Coordinates of C-alpha atoms and ligand atoms in Angstrom, one line a residue:
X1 CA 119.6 102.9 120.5
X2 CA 116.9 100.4 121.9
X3 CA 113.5 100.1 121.1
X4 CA 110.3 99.4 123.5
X5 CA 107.1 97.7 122.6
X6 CA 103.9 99.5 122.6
X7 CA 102.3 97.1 125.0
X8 CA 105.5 97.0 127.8
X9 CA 105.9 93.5 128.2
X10 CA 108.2 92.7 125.5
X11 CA 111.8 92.7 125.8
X12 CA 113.9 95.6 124.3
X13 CA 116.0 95.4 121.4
X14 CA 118.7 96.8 119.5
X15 CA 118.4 98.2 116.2
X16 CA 119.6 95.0 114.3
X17 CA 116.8 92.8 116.0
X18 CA 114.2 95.5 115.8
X19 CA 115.0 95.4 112.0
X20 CA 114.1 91.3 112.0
X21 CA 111.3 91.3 114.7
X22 CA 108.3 92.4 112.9
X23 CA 105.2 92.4 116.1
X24 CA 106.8 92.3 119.1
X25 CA 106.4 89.3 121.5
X26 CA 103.5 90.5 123.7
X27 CA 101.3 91.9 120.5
X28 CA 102.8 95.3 120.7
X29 CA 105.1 98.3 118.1
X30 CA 108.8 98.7 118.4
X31 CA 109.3 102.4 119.2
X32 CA 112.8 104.1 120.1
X33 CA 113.1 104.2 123.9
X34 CA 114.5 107.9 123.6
X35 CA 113.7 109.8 120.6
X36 CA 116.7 111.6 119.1
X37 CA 116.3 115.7 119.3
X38 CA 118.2 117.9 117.0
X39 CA 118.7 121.9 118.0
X40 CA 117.6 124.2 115.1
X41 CA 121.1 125.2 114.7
X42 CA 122.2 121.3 113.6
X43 CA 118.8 121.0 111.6
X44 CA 119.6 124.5 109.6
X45 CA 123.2 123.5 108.9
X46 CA 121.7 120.6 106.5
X47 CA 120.2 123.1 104.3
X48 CA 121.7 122.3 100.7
X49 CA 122.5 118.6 101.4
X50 CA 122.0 115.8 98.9
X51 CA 119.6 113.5 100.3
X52 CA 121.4 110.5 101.0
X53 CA 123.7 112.7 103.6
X54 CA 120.2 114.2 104.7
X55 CA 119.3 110.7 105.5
X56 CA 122.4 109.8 107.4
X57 CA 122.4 112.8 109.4
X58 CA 118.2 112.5 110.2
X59 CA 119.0 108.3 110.7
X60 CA 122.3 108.1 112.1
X61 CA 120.9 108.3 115.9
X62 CA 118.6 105.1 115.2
X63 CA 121.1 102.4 113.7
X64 CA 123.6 103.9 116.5
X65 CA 125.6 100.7 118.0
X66 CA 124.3 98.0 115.2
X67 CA 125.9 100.1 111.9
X68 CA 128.8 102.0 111.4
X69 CA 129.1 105.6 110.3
X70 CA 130.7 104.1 107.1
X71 CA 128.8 101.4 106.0
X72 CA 125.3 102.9 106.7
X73 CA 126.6 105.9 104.3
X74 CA 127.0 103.3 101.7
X75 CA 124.3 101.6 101.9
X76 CA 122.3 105.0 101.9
X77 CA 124.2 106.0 98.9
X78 CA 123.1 103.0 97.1
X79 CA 119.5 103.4 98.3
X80 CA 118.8 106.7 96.8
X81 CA 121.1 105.9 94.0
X82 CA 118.6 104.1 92.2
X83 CA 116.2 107.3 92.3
X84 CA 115.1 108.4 88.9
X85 CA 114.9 111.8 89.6
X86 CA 118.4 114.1 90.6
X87 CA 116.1 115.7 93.7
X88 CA 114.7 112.4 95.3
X89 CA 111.9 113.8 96.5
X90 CA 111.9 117.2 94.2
X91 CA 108.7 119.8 95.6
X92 CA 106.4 120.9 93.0
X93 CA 104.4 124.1 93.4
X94 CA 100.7 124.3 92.9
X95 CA 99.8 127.0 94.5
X96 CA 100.8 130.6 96.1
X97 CA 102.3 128.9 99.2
X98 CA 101.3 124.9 98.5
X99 CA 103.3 122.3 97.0
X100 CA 103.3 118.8 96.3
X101 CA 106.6 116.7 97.5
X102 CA 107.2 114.1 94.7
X103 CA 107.8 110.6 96.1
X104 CA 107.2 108.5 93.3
X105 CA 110.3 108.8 91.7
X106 CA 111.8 105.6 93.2
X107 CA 111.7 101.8 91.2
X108 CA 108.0 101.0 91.0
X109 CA 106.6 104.7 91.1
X110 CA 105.3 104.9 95.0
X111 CA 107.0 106.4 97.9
X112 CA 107.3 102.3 99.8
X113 CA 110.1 102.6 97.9
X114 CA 112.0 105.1 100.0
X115 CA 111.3 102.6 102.8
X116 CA 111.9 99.1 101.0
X117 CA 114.6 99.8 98.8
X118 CA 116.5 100.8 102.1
X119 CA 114.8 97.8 104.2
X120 CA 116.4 94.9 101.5
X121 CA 119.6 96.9 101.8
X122 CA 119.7 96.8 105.5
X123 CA 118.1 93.5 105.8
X124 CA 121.3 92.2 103.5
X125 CA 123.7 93.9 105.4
X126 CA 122.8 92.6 109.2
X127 CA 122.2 89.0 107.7
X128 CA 126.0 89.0 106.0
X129 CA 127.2 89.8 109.2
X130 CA 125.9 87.5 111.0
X131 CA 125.7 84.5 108.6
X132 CA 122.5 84.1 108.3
X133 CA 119.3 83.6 105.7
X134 CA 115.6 84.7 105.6
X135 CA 112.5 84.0 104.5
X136 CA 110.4 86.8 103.4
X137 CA 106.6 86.0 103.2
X138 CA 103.9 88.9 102.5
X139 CA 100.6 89.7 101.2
X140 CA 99.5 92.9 99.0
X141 CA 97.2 94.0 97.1
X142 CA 99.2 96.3 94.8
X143 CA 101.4 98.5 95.9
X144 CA 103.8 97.5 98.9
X145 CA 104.5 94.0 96.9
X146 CA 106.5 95.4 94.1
X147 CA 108.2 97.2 96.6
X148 CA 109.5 95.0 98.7
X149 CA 110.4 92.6 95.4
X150 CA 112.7 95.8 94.3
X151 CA 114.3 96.4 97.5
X152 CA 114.9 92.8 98.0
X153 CA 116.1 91.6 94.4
X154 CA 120.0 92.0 95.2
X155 CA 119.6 90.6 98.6
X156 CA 122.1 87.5 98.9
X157 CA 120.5 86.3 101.9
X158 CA 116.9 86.9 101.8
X159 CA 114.3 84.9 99.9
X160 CA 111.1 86.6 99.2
X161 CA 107.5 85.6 98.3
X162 CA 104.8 87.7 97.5
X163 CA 101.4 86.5 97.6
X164 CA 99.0 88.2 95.4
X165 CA 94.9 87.9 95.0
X166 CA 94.8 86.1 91.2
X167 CA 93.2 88.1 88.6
X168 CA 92.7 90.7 91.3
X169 CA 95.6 93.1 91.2
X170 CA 95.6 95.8 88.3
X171 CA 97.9 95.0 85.3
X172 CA 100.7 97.3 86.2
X173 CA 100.8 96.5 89.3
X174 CA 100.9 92.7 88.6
X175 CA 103.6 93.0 85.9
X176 CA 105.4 95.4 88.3
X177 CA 106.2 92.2 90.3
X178 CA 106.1 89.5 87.8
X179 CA 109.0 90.6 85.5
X180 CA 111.6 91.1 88.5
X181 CA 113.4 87.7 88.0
X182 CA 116.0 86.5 90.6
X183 CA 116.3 83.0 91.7
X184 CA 115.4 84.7 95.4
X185 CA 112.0 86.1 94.1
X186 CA 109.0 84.2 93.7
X187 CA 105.9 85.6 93.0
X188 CA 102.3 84.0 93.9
X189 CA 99.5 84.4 92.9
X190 CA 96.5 82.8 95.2
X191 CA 92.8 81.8 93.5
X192 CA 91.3 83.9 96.4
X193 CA 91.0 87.1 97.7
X194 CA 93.5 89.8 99.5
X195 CA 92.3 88.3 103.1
X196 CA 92.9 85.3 101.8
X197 CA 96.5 86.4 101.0
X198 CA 96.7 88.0 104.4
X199 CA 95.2 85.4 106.2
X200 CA 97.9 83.0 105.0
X201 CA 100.9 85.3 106.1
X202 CA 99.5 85.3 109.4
X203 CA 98.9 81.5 109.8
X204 CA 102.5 81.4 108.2
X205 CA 104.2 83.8 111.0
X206 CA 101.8 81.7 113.8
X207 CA 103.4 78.5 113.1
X208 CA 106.8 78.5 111.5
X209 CA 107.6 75.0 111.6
X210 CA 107.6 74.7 107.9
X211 CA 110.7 76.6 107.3
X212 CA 112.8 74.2 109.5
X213 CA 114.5 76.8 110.9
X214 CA 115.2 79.6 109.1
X215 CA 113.6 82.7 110.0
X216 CA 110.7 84.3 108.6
X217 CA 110.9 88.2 108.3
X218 CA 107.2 91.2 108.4
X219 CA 108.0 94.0 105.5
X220 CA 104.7 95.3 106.1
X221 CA 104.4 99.0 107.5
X222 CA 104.5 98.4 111.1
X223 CA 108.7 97.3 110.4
X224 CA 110.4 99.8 112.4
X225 CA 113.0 100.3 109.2
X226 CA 110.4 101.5 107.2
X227 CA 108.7 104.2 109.6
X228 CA 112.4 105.4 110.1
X229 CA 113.4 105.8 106.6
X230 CA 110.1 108.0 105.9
X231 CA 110.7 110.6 108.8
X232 CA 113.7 112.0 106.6
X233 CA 111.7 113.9 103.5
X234 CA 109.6 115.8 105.8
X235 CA 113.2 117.4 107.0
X236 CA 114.0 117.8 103.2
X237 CA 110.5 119.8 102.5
X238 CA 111.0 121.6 105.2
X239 CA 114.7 122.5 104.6
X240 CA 113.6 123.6 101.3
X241 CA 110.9 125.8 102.2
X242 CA 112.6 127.7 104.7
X243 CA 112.6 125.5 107.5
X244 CA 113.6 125.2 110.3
X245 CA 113.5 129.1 110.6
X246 CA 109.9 129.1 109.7
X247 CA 107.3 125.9 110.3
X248 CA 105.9 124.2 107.6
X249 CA 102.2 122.0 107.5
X250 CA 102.0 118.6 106.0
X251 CA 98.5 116.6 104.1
X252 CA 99.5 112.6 104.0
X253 CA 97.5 110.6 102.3
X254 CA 97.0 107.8 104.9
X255 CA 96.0 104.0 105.7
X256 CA 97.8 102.2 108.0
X257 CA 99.2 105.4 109.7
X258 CA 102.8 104.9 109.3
X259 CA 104.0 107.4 106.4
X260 CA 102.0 110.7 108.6
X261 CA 103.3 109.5 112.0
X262 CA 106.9 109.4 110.4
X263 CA 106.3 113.5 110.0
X264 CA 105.0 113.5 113.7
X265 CA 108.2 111.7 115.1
X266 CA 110.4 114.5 112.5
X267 CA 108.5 117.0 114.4
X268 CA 109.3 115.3 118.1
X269 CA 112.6 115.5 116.9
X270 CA 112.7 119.1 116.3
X271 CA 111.6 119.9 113.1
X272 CA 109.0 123.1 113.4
X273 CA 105.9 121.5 111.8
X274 CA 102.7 123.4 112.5
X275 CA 100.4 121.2 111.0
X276 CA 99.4 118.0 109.7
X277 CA 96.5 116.5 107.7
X278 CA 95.4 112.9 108.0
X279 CA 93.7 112.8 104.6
X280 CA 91.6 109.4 104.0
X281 CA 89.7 107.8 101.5
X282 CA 85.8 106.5 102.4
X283 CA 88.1 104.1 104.7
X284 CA 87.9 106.5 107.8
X285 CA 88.7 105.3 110.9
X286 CA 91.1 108.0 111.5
X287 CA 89.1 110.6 110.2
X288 CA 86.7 109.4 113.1
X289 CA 89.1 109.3 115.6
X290 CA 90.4 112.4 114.9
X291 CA 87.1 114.8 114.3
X292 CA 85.1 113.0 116.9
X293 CA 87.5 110.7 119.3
X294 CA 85.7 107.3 117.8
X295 CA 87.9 104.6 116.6
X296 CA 85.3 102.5 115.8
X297 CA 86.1 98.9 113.2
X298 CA 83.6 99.3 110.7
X299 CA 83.2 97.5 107.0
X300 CA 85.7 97.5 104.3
X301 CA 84.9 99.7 101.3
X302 CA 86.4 99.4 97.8
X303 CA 87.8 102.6 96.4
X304 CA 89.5 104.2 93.6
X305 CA 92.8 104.9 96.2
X306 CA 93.0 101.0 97.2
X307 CA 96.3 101.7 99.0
X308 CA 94.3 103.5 101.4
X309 CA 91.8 100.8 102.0
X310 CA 92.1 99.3 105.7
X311 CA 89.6 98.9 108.4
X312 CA 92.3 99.5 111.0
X313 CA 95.7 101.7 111.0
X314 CA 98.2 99.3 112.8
X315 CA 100.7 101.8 113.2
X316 CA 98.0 104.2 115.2
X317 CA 99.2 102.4 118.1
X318 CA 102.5 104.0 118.2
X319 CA 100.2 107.1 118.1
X320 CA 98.2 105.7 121.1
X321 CA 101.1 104.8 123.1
X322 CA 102.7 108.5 123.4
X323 CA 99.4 110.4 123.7
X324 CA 99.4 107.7 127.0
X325 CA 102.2 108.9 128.8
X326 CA 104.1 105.7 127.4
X327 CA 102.4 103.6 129.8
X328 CA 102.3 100.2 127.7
X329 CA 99.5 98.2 130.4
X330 CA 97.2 100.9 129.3
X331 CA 97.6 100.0 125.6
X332 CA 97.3 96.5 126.2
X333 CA 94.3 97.4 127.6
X334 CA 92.7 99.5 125.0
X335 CA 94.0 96.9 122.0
X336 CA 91.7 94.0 123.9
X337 CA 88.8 96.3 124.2
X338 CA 89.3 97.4 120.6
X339 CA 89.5 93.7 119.5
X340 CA 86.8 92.8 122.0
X341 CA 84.2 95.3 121.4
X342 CA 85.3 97.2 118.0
X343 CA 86.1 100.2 119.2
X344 CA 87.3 102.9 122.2
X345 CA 87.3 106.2 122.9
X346 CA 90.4 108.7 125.0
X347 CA 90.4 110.5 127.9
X348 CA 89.2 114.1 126.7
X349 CA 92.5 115.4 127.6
X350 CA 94.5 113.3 125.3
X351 CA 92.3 113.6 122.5
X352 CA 92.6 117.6 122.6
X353 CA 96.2 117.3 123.3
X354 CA 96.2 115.1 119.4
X355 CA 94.0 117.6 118.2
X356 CA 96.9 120.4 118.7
X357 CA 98.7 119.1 115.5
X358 CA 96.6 116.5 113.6
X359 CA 93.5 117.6 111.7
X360 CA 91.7 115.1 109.6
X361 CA 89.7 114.9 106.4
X362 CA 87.6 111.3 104.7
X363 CA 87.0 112.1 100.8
X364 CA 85.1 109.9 98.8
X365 CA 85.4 108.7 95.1
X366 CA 83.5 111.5 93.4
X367 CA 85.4 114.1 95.5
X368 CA 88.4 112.3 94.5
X369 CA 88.1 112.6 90.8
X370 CA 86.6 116.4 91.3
X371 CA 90.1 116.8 92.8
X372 CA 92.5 115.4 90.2
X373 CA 90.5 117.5 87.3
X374 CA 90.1 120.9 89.2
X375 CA 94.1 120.6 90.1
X376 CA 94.9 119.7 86.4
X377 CA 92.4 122.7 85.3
X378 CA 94.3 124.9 87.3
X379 CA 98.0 123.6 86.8
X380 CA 98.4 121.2 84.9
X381 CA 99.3 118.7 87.4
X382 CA 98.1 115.3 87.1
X383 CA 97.3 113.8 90.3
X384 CA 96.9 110.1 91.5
X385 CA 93.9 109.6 93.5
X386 CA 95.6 109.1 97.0
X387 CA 97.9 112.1 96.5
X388 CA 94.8 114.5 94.9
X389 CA 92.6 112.9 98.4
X390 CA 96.2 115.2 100.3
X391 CA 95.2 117.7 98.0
X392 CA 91.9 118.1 99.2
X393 CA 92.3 117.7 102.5
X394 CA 94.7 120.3 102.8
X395 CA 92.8 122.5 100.9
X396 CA 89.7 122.5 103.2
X397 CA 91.5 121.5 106.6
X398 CA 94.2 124.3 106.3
X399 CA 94.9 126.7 109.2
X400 CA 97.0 129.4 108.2
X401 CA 97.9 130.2 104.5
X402 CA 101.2 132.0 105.7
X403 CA 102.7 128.8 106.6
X404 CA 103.9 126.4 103.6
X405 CA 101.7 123.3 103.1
X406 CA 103.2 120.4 101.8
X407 CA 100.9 117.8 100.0
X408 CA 102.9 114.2 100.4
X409 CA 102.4 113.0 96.5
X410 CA 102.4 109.4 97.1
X411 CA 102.2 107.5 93.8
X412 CA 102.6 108.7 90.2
X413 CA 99.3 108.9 88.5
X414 CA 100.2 106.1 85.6
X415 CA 99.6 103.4 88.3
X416 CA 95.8 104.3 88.8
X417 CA 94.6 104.8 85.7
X418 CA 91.4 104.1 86.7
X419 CA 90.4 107.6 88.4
X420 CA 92.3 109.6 86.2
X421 CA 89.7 108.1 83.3
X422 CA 86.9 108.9 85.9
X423 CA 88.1 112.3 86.3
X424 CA 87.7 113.0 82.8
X425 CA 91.4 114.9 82.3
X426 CA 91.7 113.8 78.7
X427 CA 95.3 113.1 79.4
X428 CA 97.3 110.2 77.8
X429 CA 98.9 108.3 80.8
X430 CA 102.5 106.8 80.1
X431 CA 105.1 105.2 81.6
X432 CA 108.1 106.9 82.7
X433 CA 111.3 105.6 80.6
X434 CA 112.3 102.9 82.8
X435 CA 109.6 100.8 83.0
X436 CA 107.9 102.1 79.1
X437 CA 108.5 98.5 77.7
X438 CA 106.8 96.7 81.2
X439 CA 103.7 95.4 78.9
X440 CA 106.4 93.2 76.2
X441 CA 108.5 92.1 79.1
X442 CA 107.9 88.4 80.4
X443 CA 106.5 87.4 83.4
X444 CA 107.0 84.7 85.9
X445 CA 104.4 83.9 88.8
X446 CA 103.3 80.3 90.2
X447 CA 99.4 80.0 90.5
X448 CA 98.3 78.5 94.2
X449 CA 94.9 77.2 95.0
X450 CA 93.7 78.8 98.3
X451 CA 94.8 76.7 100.5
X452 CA 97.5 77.0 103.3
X453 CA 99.6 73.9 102.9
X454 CA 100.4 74.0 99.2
X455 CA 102.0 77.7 100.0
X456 CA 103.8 76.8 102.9
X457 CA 105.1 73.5 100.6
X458 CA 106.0 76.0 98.0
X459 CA 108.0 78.1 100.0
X460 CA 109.9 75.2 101.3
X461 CA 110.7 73.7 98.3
X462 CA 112.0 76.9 96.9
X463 CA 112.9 79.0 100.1
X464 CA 117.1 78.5 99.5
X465 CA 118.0 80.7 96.3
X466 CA 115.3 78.6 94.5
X467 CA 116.1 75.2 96.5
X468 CA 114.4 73.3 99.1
X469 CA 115.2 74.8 103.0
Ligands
LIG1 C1 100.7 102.8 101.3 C2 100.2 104.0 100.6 C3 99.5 105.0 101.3 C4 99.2 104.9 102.8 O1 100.4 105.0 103.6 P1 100.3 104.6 105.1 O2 101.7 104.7 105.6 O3 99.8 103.2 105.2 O4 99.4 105.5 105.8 C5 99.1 106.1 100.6 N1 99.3 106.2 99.2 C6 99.9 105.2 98.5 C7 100.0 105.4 97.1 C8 100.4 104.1 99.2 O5 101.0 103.1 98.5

């Protein structure tokens, strides 16, 4: 398989430089050059599978020529191994024909970890073959950190820092990456802001003299790996529910576009989905683009669903690119006006032919909270805030109510305690068993000032297994 950039004046790759790229050379996505397409026949003889063999079927296509049948059944093995729950990603009714697909069941209790745990295990496995070490260097302001710390802890060849806001990340979510210990993990945590954080990854990728060779690696959610590992539980939902004989909708709670444009590829790739939902937060660029063709840059809000908070959706490109014709000058050309002026609009045509499957909804706080009590008034389900924001969405953007609509449950309510206290549920929040001792464990993090040079020391001095580069 090779992969195109977005923007056409990239070179293509194969899957194992795809997997350590990150942006590609002219600004540009990676995307497959051809996208795989099953027959319904193939797709209805996985009914019934476990879900690591699901995954090898649904990914075998896209590691094809960089990973043997074997050792990519392995490795998938091991990646849904560590899984707390026997289903993976078990569906959980709500309604008459509405369900909520469980994808917090994974390490640190959001569904980044179907992506990362499978990212550090891939990253391991190209980087043993071909003798070499990274550096991985990212920013987060919760979730995707502790995430990418668990899929990377057993990596022999990969260091890892994570750069966190100080005193700005909730205590679950700090302690989440701070007990993990490994001589290959180092946690940081900056006496600024998120941007801050993020602004310092960037510089860091810009000019990567400082690590004296070695190479520095993107986890964030525009890493092909990652968009590729999340296509495969909208074929297990669907599989479940009937599928492929009948067409199933899906509401995906959504930031940076890459988890809901995972279920558009399963759908390119012949999986009958009739529907789905961009649900956002007050952060609603998409929401914009997709009720009134406007995708417009406007301010950043804080909200009780922060994994949802973003100005722009880097993966929307990929998006932007196919409803194009694939013609990568005129994304170029649409990225500098976007970065030039703030915002664009598409040709009428290509926004109506978007507006066949995506429908959109923006919910605010208060509608948020409203959410997560009327759901666990009427079933006792306790929603987080960015899976009960796919709740409501679906509920008021539906189409038909013959077809099975499947809410994407993207984080466990425990980590966002905050708006289940809002919502007023009266429930106790706990931990699930492996994590219930994570306030008595220790923690290990190195406070930074705000300033680029003493990070970039730090992660030279340490960037070996703990030893200077
Ligand atoms: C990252 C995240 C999202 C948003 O996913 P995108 O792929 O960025 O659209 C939604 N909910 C939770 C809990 C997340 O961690």
């Amino acid at each position: 398989m090779r992969y195109i950039s977005t923007r056409g004046q990239a070179p293509a790759l194969n899957f194992e430089d795809v997997l350590l790229a990150g942006l590609a050379t002219d600004g540009g996505l990676y995307v497959p050059e051809n996208l795989p397409r099953f027959t319904q026949e193939e797709i209805a003889s996985w009914a019934g599978l476990p879900y690591h063999e699901l995954a090898f079927r649904v990914m075998r296509p896209f590691v094809a020529g960089s990973i043997p049948d074997a050792d990519f059944k392995k490795i998938l093995e091991e990646t849904y191994g560590v899984f707390s729950h026997n289903a993976i990603a078990p569906l959980r009714q709500l309604n008459g024909n509405e369900w909520v697909m469980e994808l917090f069941h994974g390490p640190t209790l959001a569904f980044k970890d179907f992506a990362l745990q499978l990212l550090g295990r891939l990253l391991d496995y190209v980087l043993q073959k071909r003798g070499e070490r990274v550096v991985i260097v990212g920013a987060t302001s919760g979730d995707t950190g502790s995430a990418a710390i668990e899929g990377c802890k057993h990596c022999e060849n990969v260091d890892i820092f994570i750069l966190h806001p100080h005193n700005r990340v909730s205590e679950v979510q700090r302690r989440q990456m701070t007990t993990i210990f490994g001589e290959n993990i180092h946690n940081i945590a900056i006496e600024g802001n998120f941007d801050d954080c993020q602004e310092m990854v960037k510089a860091s990728f810009a000019d990567q003299s400082f690590l004296k060779g070695t190479r520095l690696v993107a986890v964030n959610s525009i890493n092909w790996a990652r968009i590729m590992a999340q296509i495969v539980y909208y074929f297990h939902a669907a599989l479940q529910l009937g599928g492929p004989a009948r067409s199933v909708s899906f509401s995906v709670p959504t930031g940076n576009f890459g988890d809901i444009f995972a279920g558009y590829l399963a759908r390119n790739m012949g999986l009958p989905i009739n529907q789905l939902i961009v649900a956002t937060n007050r952060n609603d660029i998409l929401h914009r683009f997709m009720s009134g063709n406007q995708y417009v840059k406007e301010t950043l809000h804080a909200t009780l669903s922060p994994s949802m908070d973003i100005m722009v959706s880097s993966n929307f490109e990929r998006l932007l690119f196919d409803l194009h014709g694939r013609n990568g000058a005129a994304i170029a050309s649409l990225m500098d006006s976007f970065r030039q002026g703030g915002g664009f609009s598409v040709e009428a045509e290509r926004w109506t032919e978007a507006r066949k499957l995506f429908d959109s909804l923006a919910v605010d706080d208060a509608q948020t909270c409203e959410t997560i009590a009327e759901v666990f008034g009427q079933s006792g389900e306790l929603l987080d805030p960015h899976t009960a924001i796919g709740v409501r969405a679906a509920r008021e953007c539906r189409r038909s109510l013959d077809i099975p609509m499947v809410i994407l449950g993207t984080a466990h309510p425990v980590k966002f305690p905050e708006a289940v206290e809002k919502a007023g549920v009266g429930k106790a929040l706990e931990l699930p068993a492996h994590l219930s001792d994570l306030f008595e464990r220790n923690e290990r993090c190195t406070v930074l000032p705000n300033d680029l040079k003493a990070v970039q020391a730090f992660v030279s001095q340490h960037g070996n297994r703990g030893k200077p580069l």
